[in-house]
C-alpha positions as a printed Julia matrix, in Angstrom:
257×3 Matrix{Float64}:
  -4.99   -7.03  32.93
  -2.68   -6.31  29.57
  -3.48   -2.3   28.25
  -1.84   -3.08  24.99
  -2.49   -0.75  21.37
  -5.09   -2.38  19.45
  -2.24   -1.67  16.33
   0.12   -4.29  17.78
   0.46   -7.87  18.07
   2.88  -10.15  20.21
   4.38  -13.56  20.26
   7.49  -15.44  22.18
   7.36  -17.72  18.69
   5.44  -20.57  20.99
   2.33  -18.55  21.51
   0.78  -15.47  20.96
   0.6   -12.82  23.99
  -1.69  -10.11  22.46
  -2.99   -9.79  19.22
  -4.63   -6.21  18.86
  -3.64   -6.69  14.86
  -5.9    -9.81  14.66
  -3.37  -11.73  12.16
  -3.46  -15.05  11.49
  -2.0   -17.18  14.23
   0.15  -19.29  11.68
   1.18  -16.27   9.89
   2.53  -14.49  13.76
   3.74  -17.74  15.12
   5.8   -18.91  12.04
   7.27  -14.56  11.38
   8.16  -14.8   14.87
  10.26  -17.88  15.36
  11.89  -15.96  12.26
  12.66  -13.13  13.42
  13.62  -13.91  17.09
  16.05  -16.25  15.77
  17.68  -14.57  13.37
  17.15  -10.65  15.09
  16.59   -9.47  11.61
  13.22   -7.03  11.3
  10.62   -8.42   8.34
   9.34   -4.98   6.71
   6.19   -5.02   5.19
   3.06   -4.03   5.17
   3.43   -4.91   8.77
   6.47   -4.4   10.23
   7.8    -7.65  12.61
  10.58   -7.06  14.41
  12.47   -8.24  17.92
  12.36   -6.81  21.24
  14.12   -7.83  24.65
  11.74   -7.72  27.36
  10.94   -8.46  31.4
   9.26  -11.84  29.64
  12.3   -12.08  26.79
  12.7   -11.87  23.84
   9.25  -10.88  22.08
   8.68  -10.45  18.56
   5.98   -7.42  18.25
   3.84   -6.74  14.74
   2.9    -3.33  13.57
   1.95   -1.04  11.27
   4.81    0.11   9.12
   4.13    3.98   9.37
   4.84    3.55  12.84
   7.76    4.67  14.42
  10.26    5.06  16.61
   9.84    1.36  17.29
  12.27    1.99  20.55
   9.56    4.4   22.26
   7.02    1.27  21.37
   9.21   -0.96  22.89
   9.8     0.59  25.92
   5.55    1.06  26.04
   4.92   -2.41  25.32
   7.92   -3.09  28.22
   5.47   -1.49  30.91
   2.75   -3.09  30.07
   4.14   -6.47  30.19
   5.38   -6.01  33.62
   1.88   -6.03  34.42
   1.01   -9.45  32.86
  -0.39  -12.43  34.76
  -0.31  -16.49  34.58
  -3.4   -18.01  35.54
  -3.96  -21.99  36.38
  -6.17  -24.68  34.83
  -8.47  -24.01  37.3
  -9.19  -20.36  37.1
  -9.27  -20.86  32.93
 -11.96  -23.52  33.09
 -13.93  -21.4   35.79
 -13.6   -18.86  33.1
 -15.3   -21.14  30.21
 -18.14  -21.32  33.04
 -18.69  -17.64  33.99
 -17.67  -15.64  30.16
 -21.07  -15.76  28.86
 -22.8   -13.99  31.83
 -19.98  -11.77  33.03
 -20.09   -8.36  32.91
 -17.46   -5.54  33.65
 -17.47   -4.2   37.01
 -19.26   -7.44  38.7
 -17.91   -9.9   41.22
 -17.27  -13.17  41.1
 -18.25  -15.29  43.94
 -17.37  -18.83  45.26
 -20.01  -20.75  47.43
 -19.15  -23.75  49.44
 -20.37  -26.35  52.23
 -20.07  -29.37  54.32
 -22.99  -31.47  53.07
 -25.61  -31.06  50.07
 -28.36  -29.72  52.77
 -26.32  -26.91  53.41
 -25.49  -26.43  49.8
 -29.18  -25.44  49.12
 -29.47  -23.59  51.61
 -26.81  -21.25  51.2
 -27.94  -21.47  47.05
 -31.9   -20.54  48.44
 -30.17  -17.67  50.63
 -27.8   -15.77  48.12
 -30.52  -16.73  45.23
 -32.02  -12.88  45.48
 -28.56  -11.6   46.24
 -26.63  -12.41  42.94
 -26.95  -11.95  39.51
 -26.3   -16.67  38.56
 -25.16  -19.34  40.12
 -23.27  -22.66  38.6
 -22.53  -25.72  39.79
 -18.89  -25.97  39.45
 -18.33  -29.96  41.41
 -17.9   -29.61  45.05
 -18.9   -25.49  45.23
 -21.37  -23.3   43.31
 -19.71  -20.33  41.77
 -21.57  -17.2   40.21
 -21.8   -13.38  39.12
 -22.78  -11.21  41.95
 -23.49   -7.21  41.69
 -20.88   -4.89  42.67
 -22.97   -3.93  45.84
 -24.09   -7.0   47.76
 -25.36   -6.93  51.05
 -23.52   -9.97  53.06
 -25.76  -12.08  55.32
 -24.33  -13.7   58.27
 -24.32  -17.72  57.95
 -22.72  -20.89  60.07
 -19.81  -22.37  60.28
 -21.01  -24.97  58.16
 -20.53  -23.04  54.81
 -18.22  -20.3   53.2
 -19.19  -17.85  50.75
 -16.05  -15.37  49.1
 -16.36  -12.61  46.66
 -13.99  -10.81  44.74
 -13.96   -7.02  44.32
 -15.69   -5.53  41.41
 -13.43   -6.12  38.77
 -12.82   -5.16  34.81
 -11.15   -8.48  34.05
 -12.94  -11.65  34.37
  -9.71  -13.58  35.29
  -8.79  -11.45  37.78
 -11.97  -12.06  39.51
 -11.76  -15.6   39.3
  -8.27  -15.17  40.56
  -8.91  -13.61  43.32
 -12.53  -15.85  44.74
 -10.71  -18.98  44.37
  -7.62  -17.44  46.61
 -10.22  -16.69  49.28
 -11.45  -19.72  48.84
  -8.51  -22.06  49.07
  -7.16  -20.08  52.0
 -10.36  -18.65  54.15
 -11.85  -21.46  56.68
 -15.43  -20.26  56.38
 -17.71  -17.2   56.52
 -18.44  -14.99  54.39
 -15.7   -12.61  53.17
 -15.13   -9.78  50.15
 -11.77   -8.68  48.48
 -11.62   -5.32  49.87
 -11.33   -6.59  53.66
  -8.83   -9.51  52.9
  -6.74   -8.56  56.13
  -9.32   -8.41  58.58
  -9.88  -12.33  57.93
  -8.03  -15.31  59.22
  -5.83  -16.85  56.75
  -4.52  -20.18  56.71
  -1.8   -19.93  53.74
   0.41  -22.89  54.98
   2.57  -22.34  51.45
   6.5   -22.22  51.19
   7.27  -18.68  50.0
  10.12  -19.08  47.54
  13.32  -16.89  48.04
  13.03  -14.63  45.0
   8.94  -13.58  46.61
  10.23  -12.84  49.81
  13.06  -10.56  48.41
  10.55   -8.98  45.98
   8.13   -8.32  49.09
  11.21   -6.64  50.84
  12.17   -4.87  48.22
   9.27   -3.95  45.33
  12.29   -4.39  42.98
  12.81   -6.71  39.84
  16.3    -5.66  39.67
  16.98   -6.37  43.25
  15.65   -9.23  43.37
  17.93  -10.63  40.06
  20.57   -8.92  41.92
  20.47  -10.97  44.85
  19.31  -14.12  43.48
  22.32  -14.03  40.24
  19.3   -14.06  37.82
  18.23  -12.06  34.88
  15.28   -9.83  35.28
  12.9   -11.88  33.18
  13.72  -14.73  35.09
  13.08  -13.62  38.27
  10.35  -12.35  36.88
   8.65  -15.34  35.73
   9.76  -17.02  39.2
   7.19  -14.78  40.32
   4.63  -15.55  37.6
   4.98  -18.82  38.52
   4.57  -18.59  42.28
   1.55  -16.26  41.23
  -0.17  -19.35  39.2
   0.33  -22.07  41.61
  -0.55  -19.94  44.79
  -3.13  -17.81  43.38
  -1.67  -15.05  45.78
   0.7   -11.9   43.9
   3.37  -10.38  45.76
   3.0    -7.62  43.49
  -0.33   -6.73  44.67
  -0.7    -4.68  48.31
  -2.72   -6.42  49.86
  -2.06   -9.95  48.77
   1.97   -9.08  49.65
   0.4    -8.42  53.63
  -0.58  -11.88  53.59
   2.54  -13.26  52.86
   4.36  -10.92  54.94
   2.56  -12.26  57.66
   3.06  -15.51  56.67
   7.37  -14.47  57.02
């Protein structure tokens, strides 16, 4: 989850990353492509100027009485570091769940072999969570931070994801579970006491990142820049649902080799 200034807005020129200013889109979009092409600061009222970062070249917005813009840049550098990709699938999960969620819930996926079981397991968990939707083949919902977790067959699966502050995340994270847990029921917080079935090809640039924790290593090694290895990552992130970068995700692909 992105901790950027709400006095700052961001764009690559084909979309906006953060936009803390709230400027018009056509406005940022069309004042970027300007800028990062030409690497010429627009001074204004707001101030638009170019910045090389672990995504590339970014063109950041702000207000003109701010400055040094270098000590900005190297801010809005962190943060970037700590950005995410998600997939179609988490996004439209998202458009489900935004209405009801609330910071510091969980979200939770529900599924099972045949539509008998499928009520069940709804009638079961129906005291236990905060809403339930019918997302196609599974139910997914909100459930409170602290849920009690009944035991059930091996006919259904139910996964949570931690308590989280960012809805994404928590989508992220239930639909990992889900795609790679066989059944039971399972939270975030004791993802390596579960059986995993990844069965994924782990990419060369994750497997030196898991070694090493180390952007620079890793473009090192693989004869990349940083911000492509980076987004290497990203996209490994987006199609597996699993991050290297987080602990206890990494274990599971450690363990995978």
């Amino acid at each position: 989850m992105l901790r950027l200034p709400n006095n700052v807005t961001l764009s690559d020129g084909d979309k906006i990353i953060w936009n803390g200013l709230n400027l018009p889109e056509i406005f940022v979009l069309e004042t970027s492509r300007m800028v990062l092409e030409s690497s010429v600061p627009i001074k204004g009222e707001v101030v638009c100027f170019p910045v090389k970062t672990i995504l590339g070249p970014i063109a950041v917005f702000t207000e003109s009485r701010i400055e040094p813009y270098d000590i900005l840049a190297d801010l809005l550098n962190y943060e970037l570091q700590k950005i995410r990709w998600y997939n179609e699938e988490v996004e439209k999960l998202v458009d489900v769940l935004s209405e009801s969620w609330r910071v510091g819930k969980r979200i939770f996926i529900m599924r099972s072999r045949n539509l008998e079981n499928r009520l069940s397991l709804r009638m079961m968990f129906s005291n236990l969570v905060d809403a339930v939707y019918n997302a196609g083949d599974f139910d997914v919902g909100i459930a409170p931070s602290g849920i009690s977790l009944p035991r059930i067959g091996e006919d259904g699966k139910v996964v949570f994801s931690d308590p989280e502050e960012d809805l994404h995340e928590a989508v992220r994270k239930a639909l990992m579970m889900n795609k790679y847990l066989d059944h039971g029921v399972a939270v975030y917080e004791d993802l390596n006491n579960y059986d995993f079935s990844l069965h994924i090809d782990i990419p060369e640039v994750v497997k030196i990142f898991l070694r090493s924790k180390s952007l620079f290593e890793v473009a090192k090694h693989m004869k990349l820049e940083e911000e492509e290895a980076f987004k290497k990552i990203l996209e490994f992130e987006k199609e597996t649902l699993i991050s290297p970068r987080i602990p206890i995700e990494a274990f599971l692909l450690l363990k995978e080799g």
